[in-house]
mmCIF file of C-alpha atoms in Angstrom:
data_model
loop_
_atom_site.group_PDB
_atom_site.id
_atom_site.type_symbol
_atom_site.label_atom_id
_atom_site.label_comp_id
_atom_site.label_asym_id
_atom_site.label_seq_id
_atom_site.Cartn_x
_atom_site.Cartn_y
_atom_site.Cartn_z
ATOM 1 C CA MET A 129 25.319 10.564 -3.811
ATOM 2 C CA ARG A 130 25.538 13.977 -2.077
ATOM 3 C CA ARG A 131 23.447 16.580 -4.077
ATOM 4 C CA LYS A 132 22.572 20.322 -4.067
ATOM 5 C CA THR A 133 19.880 20.686 -1.202
ATOM 6 C CA SER A 134 17.674 22.869 -3.839
ATOM 7 C CA GLU A 135 16.857 19.454 -5.607
ATOM 8 C CA ASN A 136 13.337 18.165 -4.898
ATOM 9 C CA ARG A 137 13.349 15.084 -6.274
ATOM 10 C CA ALA A 138 12.334 11.158 -5.357
ATOM 11 C CA VAL A 139 12.489 7.625 -6.816
ATOM 12 C CA VAL A 140 9.131 5.226 -6.746
ATOM 13 C CA LEU A 141 9.145 2.159 -6.640
ATOM 14 C CA PHE A 142 5.996 -0.381 -6.578
ATOM 15 C CA GLY A 143 4.473 -3.254 -7.890
ATOM 16 C CA PRO A 144 2.042 -5.834 -6.714
ATOM 17 C CA THR A 145 2.138 -7.880 -3.517
ATOM 18 C CA ALA A 146 5.132 -10.471 -3.238
ATOM 19 C CA VAL A 147 6.683 -9.223 -6.588
ATOM 20 C CA GLY A 148 10.108 -8.239 -4.751
ATOM 21 C CA LYS A 149 10.208 -4.828 -3.853
ATOM 22 C CA THR A 150 11.999 -5.370 -0.439
ATOM 23 C CA ALA A 151 14.464 -7.461 -2.109
ATOM 24 C CA LEU A 152 15.257 -4.956 -4.958
ATOM 25 C CA THR A 153 15.194 -2.129 -2.067
ATOM 26 C CA GLU A 154 18.303 -4.021 -0.120
ATOM 27 C CA GLU A 155 20.211 -4.525 -3.867
ATOM 28 C CA LEU A 156 20.175 -1.085 -4.949
ATOM 29 C CA PHE A 157 19.144 1.125 -2.659
ATOM 30 C CA SER A 158 21.071 0.538 0.526
ATOM 31 C CA LYS A 159 23.525 3.360 0.188
ATOM 32 C CA GLY A 160 22.422 7.325 0.358
ATOM 33 C CA PHE A 161 18.610 6.544 0.020
ATOM 34 C CA GLU A 162 15.836 6.754 3.039
ATOM 35 C CA ILE A 163 12.706 4.956 2.609
ATOM 36 C CA ILE A 164 9.258 6.693 2.856
ATOM 37 C CA ASN A 165 6.546 3.384 3.323
ATOM 38 C CA ALA A 166 3.809 3.386 1.255
ATOM 39 C CA ASP A 167 2.080 0.575 1.889
ATOM 40 C CA SER A 168 -1.293 1.426 3.988
ATOM 41 C CA VAL A 169 -0.998 -1.536 6.775
ATOM 42 C CA GLN A 170 2.706 -1.210 7.785
ATOM 43 C CA VAL A 171 1.818 2.204 9.241
ATOM 44 C CA TYR A 172 0.440 0.361 12.063
ATOM 45 C CA ARG A 173 2.021 -0.306 15.333
ATOM 46 C CA PHE A 174 1.782 -4.424 16.201
ATOM 47 C CA LEU A 175 0.888 -4.938 12.526
ATOM 48 C CA ASP A 176 3.882 -7.076 11.611
ATOM 49 C CA ILE A 177 4.108 -10.361 10.522
ATOM 50 C CA ALA A 178 0.975 -10.200 8.091
ATOM 51 C CA SER A 179 2.213 -7.045 7.015
ATOM 52 C CA ALA A 180 5.445 -8.135 5.677
ATOM 53 C CA LYS A 181 6.814 -5.445 7.636
ATOM 54 C CA PRO A 182 10.982 -4.584 6.489
ATOM 55 C CA GLU A 183 12.868 -6.960 8.817
ATOM 56 C CA LYS A 184 15.425 -5.133 11.761
ATOM 57 C CA GLU A 185 18.374 -5.388 9.650
ATOM 58 C CA LEU A 186 17.275 -3.857 6.799
ATOM 59 C CA VAL A 187 15.407 -0.704 8.836
ATOM 60 C CA GLU A 188 19.110 -0.595 10.435
ATOM 61 C CA LYS A 189 20.473 -0.288 7.215
ATOM 62 C CA ILE A 190 18.068 2.104 5.041
ATOM 63 C CA PRO A 191 16.271 4.696 7.544
ATOM 64 C CA HIS A 192 12.518 3.983 6.891
ATOM 65 C CA HIS A 193 9.878 6.543 7.594
ATOM 66 C CA LEU A 194 6.205 6.292 8.111
ATOM 67 C CA VAL A 195 6.137 2.508 9.772
ATOM 68 C CA ASP A 196 4.869 2.032 13.007
ATOM 69 C CA ILE A 197 3.124 5.572 13.272
ATOM 70 C CA ARG A 198 -0.347 4.820 14.039
ATOM 71 C CA PHE A 199 -2.018 2.186 16.022
ATOM 72 C CA PRO A 200 -4.431 0.103 14.447
ATOM 73 C CA TRP A 201 -7.974 1.663 15.386
ATOM 74 C CA GLU A 202 -6.585 5.286 14.184
ATOM 75 C CA GLN A 203 -7.435 5.993 10.441
ATOM 76 C CA TYR A 204 -4.687 7.014 8.227
ATOM 77 C CA ASN A 205 -5.623 7.537 4.705
ATOM 78 C CA SER A 206 -3.974 8.829 1.712
ATOM 79 C CA GLY A 207 -4.462 12.520 2.258
ATOM 80 C CA ASP A 208 -2.547 11.784 5.609
ATOM 81 C CA PHE A 209 -0.174 10.224 3.740
ATOM 82 C CA CYS A 210 0.667 12.681 1.020
ATOM 83 C CA LYS A 211 1.032 15.288 3.595
ATOM 84 C CA ASP A 212 3.634 13.175 5.364
ATOM 85 C CA ALA A 213 5.538 12.450 2.188
ATOM 86 C CA GLU A 214 5.587 15.669 0.511
ATOM 87 C CA ARG A 215 7.235 16.770 3.882
ATOM 88 C CA LEU A 216 9.749 13.900 4.360
ATOM 89 C CA ILE A 217 10.666 14.150 0.694
ATOM 90 C CA LYS A 218 11.791 17.857 1.441
ATOM 91 C CA GLU A 219 13.623 16.980 4.501
ATOM 92 C CA ILE A 220 15.412 13.818 2.896
ATOM 93 C CA ASN A 221 16.703 16.028 0.010
ATOM 94 C CA GLU A 222 17.527 18.416 2.341
ATOM 95 C CA ARG A 223 19.805 15.720 4.202
ATOM 96 C CA GLY A 224 21.192 14.964 0.924
ATOM 97 C CA ASN A 225 20.182 12.089 0.384
ATOM 98 C CA ILE A 226 17.266 10.560 -1.993
ATOM 99 C CA PRO A 227 13.906 9.645 -0.768
ATOM 100 C CA LEU A 228 12.663 6.388 -2.289
ATOM 101 C CA ILE A 229 9.160 5.782 -1.925
ATOM 102 C CA THR A 230 7.927 2.031 -1.955
ATOM 103 C CA GLY A 231 5.357 0.113 -1.168
ATOM 104 C CA GLY A 232 1.756 -1.375 -2.675
ATOM 105 C CA THR A 233 -1.090 0.961 -2.068
ATOM 106 C CA ALA A 234 -1.760 2.275 -5.060
ATOM 107 C CA TYR A 235 -3.726 5.299 -4.128
ATOM 108 C CA TYR A 236 -1.364 6.865 -1.749
ATOM 109 C CA PHE A 237 1.096 6.919 -5.089
ATOM 110 C CA LYS A 238 -1.538 8.074 -7.280
ATOM 111 C CA GLN A 239 -2.648 10.904 -5.340
ATOM 112 C CA LEU A 240 1.267 11.800 -4.179
ATOM 113 C CA LEU A 241 1.970 11.784 -8.114
ATOM 114 C CA TYR A 242 -1.040 13.096 -10.106
ATOM 115 C CA GLY A 243 -2.420 15.251 -6.696
ATOM 116 C CA PRO A 244 -6.111 14.453 -4.926
ATOM 117 C CA SER A 245 -9.563 14.205 -6.396
ATOM 118 C CA SER A 246 -11.916 16.867 -6.496
ATOM 119 C CA THR A 247 -13.616 14.983 -3.551
ATOM 120 C CA PRO A 248 -14.985 16.755 -0.766
ATOM 121 C CA GLU A 249 -13.109 15.931 2.582
ATOM 122 C CA SER A 250 -14.884 13.241 5.323
ATOM 123 C CA ASN A 251 -17.631 14.333 7.569
ATOM 124 C CA PRO A 252 -17.056 12.671 10.618
ATOM 125 C CA LYS A 253 -20.864 13.089 11.426
ATOM 126 C CA THR A 254 -21.738 10.982 8.141
ATOM 127 C CA ARG A 255 -18.897 8.544 8.349
ATOM 128 C CA GLU A 256 -20.465 7.757 11.773
ATOM 129 C CA GLU A 257 -23.974 7.274 9.871
ATOM 130 C CA ILE A 258 -22.507 5.194 7.457
ATOM 131 C CA GLN A 259 -20.621 3.267 9.716
ATOM 132 C CA ARG A 260 -23.910 2.421 11.590
ATOM 133 C CA THR A 261 -25.398 1.310 8.426
ATOM 134 C CA ILE A 262 -22.609 -1.167 7.561
ATOM 135 C CA ASP A 263 -23.019 -2.729 11.262
ATOM 136 C CA ASP A 264 -26.400 -3.271 10.757
ATOM 137 C CA ILE A 265 -26.834 -4.425 7.105
ATOM 138 C CA GLY A 266 -23.369 -6.290 6.942
ATOM 139 C CA LEU A 267 -20.621 -5.489 4.734
ATOM 140 C CA ASP A 268 -21.641 -7.606 1.346
ATOM 141 C CA LYS A 269 -25.337 -5.603 1.356
ATOM 142 C CA ALA A 270 -23.225 -2.278 1.539
ATOM 143 C CA TYR A 271 -21.371 -3.397 -1.294
ATOM 144 C CA GLU A 272 -24.116 -4.517 -3.027
ATOM 145 C CA MET A 273 -25.784 -0.906 -2.378
ATOM 146 C CA LEU A 274 -22.509 0.769 -3.659
ATOM 147 C CA MET A 275 -22.633 -1.422 -6.870
ATOM 148 C CA SER A 276 -26.575 -0.034 -7.197
ATOM 149 C CA LEU A 277 -25.565 3.461 -6.960
ATOM 150 C CA ASP A 278 -21.842 3.498 -8.538
ATOM 151 C CA MET A 279 -20.612 0.615 -9.974
ATOM 152 C CA GLU A 280 -17.825 2.452 -11.740
ATOM 153 C CA ALA A 281 -16.397 2.957 -8.394
ATOM 154 C CA ALA A 282 -18.034 -0.171 -6.918
ATOM 155 C CA LYS A 283 -15.720 -2.232 -9.423
ATOM 156 C CA LYS A 284 -12.403 -0.888 -8.181
ATOM 157 C CA ILE A 285 -13.394 -1.791 -4.825
ATOM 158 C CA ASP A 286 -12.711 -5.040 -3.218
ATOM 159 C CA LYS A 287 -16.065 -6.344 -1.621
ATOM 160 C CA ASN A 288 -14.515 -6.602 1.869
ATOM 161 C CA ASP A 289 -12.617 -3.394 1.834
ATOM 162 C CA ARG A 290 -14.944 -1.528 4.336
ATOM 163 C CA TYR A 291 -13.075 1.315 4.455
ATOM 164 C CA ARG A 292 -13.016 2.117 0.703
ATOM 165 C CA ILE A 293 -16.632 1.085 0.426
ATOM 166 C CA SER A 294 -17.893 3.227 3.503
ATOM 167 C CA ARG A 295 -15.906 6.245 1.920
ATOM 168 C CA ALA A 296 -17.704 5.782 -1.258
ATOM 169 C CA LEU A 297 -21.178 5.550 0.249
ATOM 170 C CA GLU A 298 -20.294 8.552 2.216
ATOM 171 C CA VAL A 299 -19.288 10.672 -0.593
ATOM 172 C CA ILE A 300 -22.738 9.648 -2.494
ATOM 173 C CA LYS A 301 -24.788 10.705 0.886
ATOM 174 C CA ASP A 302 -22.840 14.200 1.365
ATOM 175 C CA THR A 303 -22.933 15.231 -2.248
ATOM 176 C CA GLY A 304 -25.887 13.124 -4.226
ATOM 177 C CA ARG A 305 -22.881 12.574 -6.457
ATOM 178 C CA PRO A 306 -21.136 8.971 -6.940
ATOM 179 C CA LEU A 307 -17.183 9.032 -6.228
ATOM 180 C CA SER A 308 -16.527 8.099 -9.696
ATOM 181 C CA SER A 309 -17.340 11.323 -11.206
ATOM 182 C CA PHE A 310 -14.831 13.022 -9.154
ATOM 183 C CA PRO A 311 -12.366 13.807 -12.090
ATOM 184 C CA VAL A 312 -8.851 12.673 -10.895
ATOM 185 C CA SER A 313 -5.465 14.126 -12.812
ATOM 186 C CA ASP A 314 -3.222 12.258 -14.770
ATOM 187 C CA THR A 315 -0.782 14.726 -15.701
ATOM 188 C CA LEU A 316 2.227 14.087 -13.379
ATOM 189 C CA ARG A 317 3.201 17.018 -11.239
ATOM 190 C CA GLU A 318 5.999 19.374 -11.896
ATOM 191 C CA ASP A 319 7.379 20.087 -8.194
ATOM 192 C CA ILE A 320 8.595 16.866 -7.190
ATOM 193 C CA ASP A 321 11.195 15.468 -9.536
ATOM 194 C CA PHE A 322 9.945 11.510 -9.782
ATOM 195 C CA VAL A 323 11.729 8.747 -10.929
ATOM 196 C CA ILE A 324 9.165 6.248 -11.264
ATOM 197 C CA ILE A 325 9.964 2.112 -11.402
ATOM 198 C CA GLY A 326 7.452 -0.491 -11.911
ATOM 199 C CA LEU A 327 8.134 -4.103 -11.361
ATOM 200 C CA LYS A 328 6.357 -6.890 -12.621
ATOM 201 C CA ARG A 329 6.172 -10.804 -12.709
ATOM 202 C CA GLU A 330 4.358 -13.642 -14.978
ATOM 203 C CA LYS A 331 1.153 -13.951 -13.588
ATOM 204 C CA LYS A 332 2.184 -17.787 -12.341
ATOM 205 C CA GLU A 333 5.594 -16.951 -10.996
ATOM 206 C CA LEU A 334 3.599 -14.329 -8.812
ATOM 207 C CA GLU A 335 1.092 -16.189 -7.697
ATOM 208 C CA ASP A 336 3.825 -18.987 -6.643
ATOM 209 C CA ARG A 337 5.406 -16.232 -4.706
ATOM 210 C CA ILE A 338 2.496 -14.953 -3.266
ATOM 211 C CA ARG A 339 1.852 -18.705 -1.885
ATOM 212 C CA LYS A 340 5.027 -18.819 -0.163
ATOM 213 C CA ARG A 341 5.050 -15.665 1.232
ATOM 214 C CA VAL A 342 1.827 -16.947 3.272
ATOM 215 C CA ASP A 343 3.178 -19.941 4.036
ATOM 216 C CA ILE A 344 6.503 -17.589 5.812
ATOM 217 C CA MET A 345 3.881 -15.560 6.996
ATOM 218 C CA PHE A 346 2.533 -18.665 9.140
ATOM 219 C CA ASP A 347 5.773 -19.936 10.258
ATOM 220 C CA SER A 348 6.884 -16.846 11.395
ATOM 221 C CA GLY A 349 4.306 -16.754 14.088
ATOM 222 C CA ALA A 350 1.328 -15.297 12.170
ATOM 223 C CA VAL A 351 -1.374 -17.195 14.438
ATOM 224 C CA ARG A 352 0.729 -15.703 17.590
ATOM 225 C CA GLU A 353 0.551 -11.801 16.190
ATOM 226 C CA MET A 354 -3.040 -12.386 15.810
ATOM 227 C CA LYS A 355 -3.764 -13.741 18.924
ATOM 228 C CA ALA A 356 -2.316 -10.828 20.645
ATOM 229 C CA LEU A 357 -4.062 -7.867 18.741
ATOM 230 C CA LEU A 358 -7.573 -9.896 19.469
ATOM 231 C CA SER A 359 -6.246 -9.675 23.167
ATOM 232 C CA MET A 360 -6.205 -5.974 23.080
ATOM 233 C CA GLY A 361 -9.809 -5.954 21.778
ATOM 234 C CA ALA A 362 -9.207 -6.118 17.919
ATOM 235 C CA ASP A 363 -12.052 -6.020 15.454
ATOM 236 C CA LEU A 364 -13.263 -5.251 12.267
ATOM 237 C CA SER A 365 -13.764 -1.436 13.068
ATOM 238 C CA TRP A 366 -10.216 -0.988 13.281
ATOM 239 C CA PRO A 367 -8.793 0.352 9.925
ATOM 240 C CA GLY A 368 -5.809 -2.014 10.488
ATOM 241 C CA MET A 369 -7.929 -4.862 10.740
ATOM 242 C CA GLN A 370 -9.046 -3.885 7.173
ATOM 243 C CA GLY A 371 -5.564 -5.469 6.068
ATOM 244 C CA ILE A 372 -4.914 -8.798 4.326
ATOM 245 C CA GLY A 373 -3.786 -11.160 6.152
ATOM 246 C CA TYR A 374 -5.615 -9.486 9.354
ATOM 247 C CA ARG A 375 -9.866 -9.381 8.109
ATOM 248 C CA GLU A 376 -9.850 -13.095 6.842
ATOM 249 C CA TRP A 377 -9.373 -14.085 10.514
ATOM 250 C CA PHE A 378 -12.778 -12.596 11.296
ATOM 251 C CA TYR A 379 -14.597 -13.197 8.330
ATOM 252 C CA ALA A 380 -13.412 -17.016 9.820
ATOM 253 C CA MET A 381 -14.734 -16.266 13.409
ATOM 254 C CA GLU A 382 -17.920 -14.744 11.793
ATOM 255 C CA SER A 383 -18.394 -18.372 9.943
ATOM 256 C CA GLY A 384 -17.177 -19.992 12.715
ATOM 257 C CA GLU A 385 -14.890 -22.163 10.694
ATOM 258 C CA VAL A 386 -11.618 -20.975 12.329
ATOM 259 C CA ASN A 387 -9.598 -23.247 11.005
ATOM 260 C CA ILE A 388 -5.357 -22.348 10.106
ATOM 261 C CA SER A 389 -5.492 -23.875 6.501
ATOM 262 C CA ILE A 390 -9.125 -22.311 5.580
ATOM 263 C CA ILE A 391 -7.596 -18.906 6.563
ATOM 264 C CA LYS A 392 -4.302 -19.529 5.118
ATOM 265 C CA ASP A 393 -6.079 -20.238 1.421
ATOM 266 C CA MET A 394 -8.612 -17.206 2.138
ATOM 267 C CA ILE A 395 -5.557 -15.257 2.220
ATOM 268 C CA ILE A 396 -3.687 -16.432 -0.289
ATOM 269 C CA ARG A 397 -7.099 -16.358 -2.555
ATOM 270 C CA SER A 398 -7.286 -12.441 -1.196
ATOM 271 C CA SER A 399 -3.674 -11.647 -1.613
ATOM 272 C CA ILE A 400 -3.697 -12.939 -5.850
ATOM 273 C CA LYS A 401 -7.131 -10.697 -6.577
ATOM 274 C CA TYR A 402 -5.627 -7.929 -4.842
ATOM 275 C CA ALA A 403 -2.579 -8.346 -7.118
ATOM 276 C CA LYS A 404 -4.356 -8.309 -9.959
ATOM 277 C CA ARG A 405 -6.176 -5.186 -9.034
ATOM 278 C CA GLN A 406 -2.812 -3.686 -8.125
ATOM 279 C CA MET A 407 -1.478 -4.477 -11.629
ATOM 280 C CA THR A 408 -4.196 -3.040 -13.504
ATOM 281 C CA PHE A 409 -4.472 0.554 -11.391
ATOM 282 C CA PHE A 410 -0.608 0.865 -11.642
ATOM 283 C CA SER A 411 -0.802 0.103 -15.078
ATOM 284 C CA SER A 412 -2.716 3.799 -15.580
ATOM 285 C CA PHE A 413 -0.086 5.379 -14.217
ATOM 286 C CA SER A 414 1.798 7.794 -17.325
ATOM 287 C CA ASP A 415 6.133 8.054 -17.209
ATOM 288 C CA THR A 416 6.111 4.883 -15.355
ATOM 289 C CA LEU A 417 9.051 2.082 -16.342
ATOM 290 C CA TRP A 418 8.219 -1.314 -16.105
ATOM 291 C CA PHE A 419 10.876 -3.997 -15.257
ATOM 292 C CA SER A 420 11.017 -7.397 -13.864
ATOM 293 C CA PRO A 421 12.568 -6.988 -10.294
ATOM 294 C CA ASN A 422 15.527 -9.562 -11.893
ATOM 295 C CA ASP A 423 16.254 -6.727 -14.317
ATOM 296 C CA ILE A 424 19.044 -5.233 -11.824
ATOM 297 C CA LYS A 425 21.630 -3.799 -14.528
ATOM 298 C CA GLU A 426 18.520 -2.430 -16.562
ATOM 299 C CA ILE A 427 17.526 -1.095 -13.411
ATOM 300 C CA LYS A 428 20.702 0.467 -12.478
ATOM 301 C CA GLY A 429 21.038 2.237 -15.683
ATOM 302 C CA TYR A 430 17.640 3.980 -16.098
ATOM 303 C CA LEU A 431 18.545 5.332 -12.544
ATOM 304 C CA GLU A 432 22.312 6.815 -13.814
ATOM 305 C CA GLU A 433 20.508 8.027 -16.972
ATOM 306 C CA ARG A 434 18.491 9.945 -14.224
ATOM 307 C CA ASN A 435 21.519 11.174 -12.594
ATOM 308 C CA ILE A 436 20.977 8.320 -9.629
ATOM 309 C CA ILE A 437 23.793 6.569 -8.514
ATOM 310 C CA VAL A 438 23.262 3.310 -6.462
ATOM 311 C CA SER A 439 25.404 0.901 -5.020
ATOM 312 C CA GLN A 440 25.005 -2.779 -6.588
ATOM 313 C CA SER A 441 26.142 -5.756 -4.021
ATOM 314 C CA ARG A 442 24.839 -8.339 -6.149
ATOM 315 C CA LEU A 443 23.932 -9.427 -9.955
ATOM 316 C CA HIS A 444 20.954 -11.454 -9.026
ATOM 317 C CA PHE A 445 19.171 -12.673 -6.241
#
């Protein structure tokens, strides 16, 4: 659909892991759209299988942005994402296409849709000090420390999420205030016209899909991918290794139980817990219309109400 270049709009599509975002993207957004990736692991090179990076055929069909833009040892945070996404939204609109921002990293969407929180910028010196502390006492103790200092923030962070635990402790050390005390807007920004679609499934159905995805991950070469990363020197200090499907290998090695079956079970449990946290977070987003991924006609109709025409190839998938 060709539109006036003065328009600044984007379709936002989010939902928990394995809900069916990629299939719906291929179903409805193959023509006239460009994808802005909002997955914090897919930004990294070499992290292809466990991150469920889009297949080559889909990338050739629909232009993708913010995929493979960092090495896994480099930082890429929500601030970086928003800066890049805002630039891309403008450029894609100017080309007469529609940006489709899709993925599952809730903090990326939160900051892009509602603006950044008032927390201070990261201090490299403090970050290094916190990282040394975590190395000394271990991640479990660091999480316990955060629980004692800022329980509200800790409850929203996975106990294995080194980056966010470190960031929360960094804010406390630099400001003397808990991270949860910094306000975050719940009012949708007005400079971009966002059409926001959320996808959800029944709990059991989603959990079954997660188990199937992990099976596919290992059938597709997850072990080979991890061996290649380890040969490059990968460890838990790499930001890219914090993603589910990667960090569990290091936990297994630390415990001395490098057993594929055990690692698969760890990834499944982590993914199910993550999906639950994603839905809790996404449910707080205002102006979101929720659908089952199977509601193709309803989603198509809603987009047309917002003057966005999509090309549908099938009725069901």
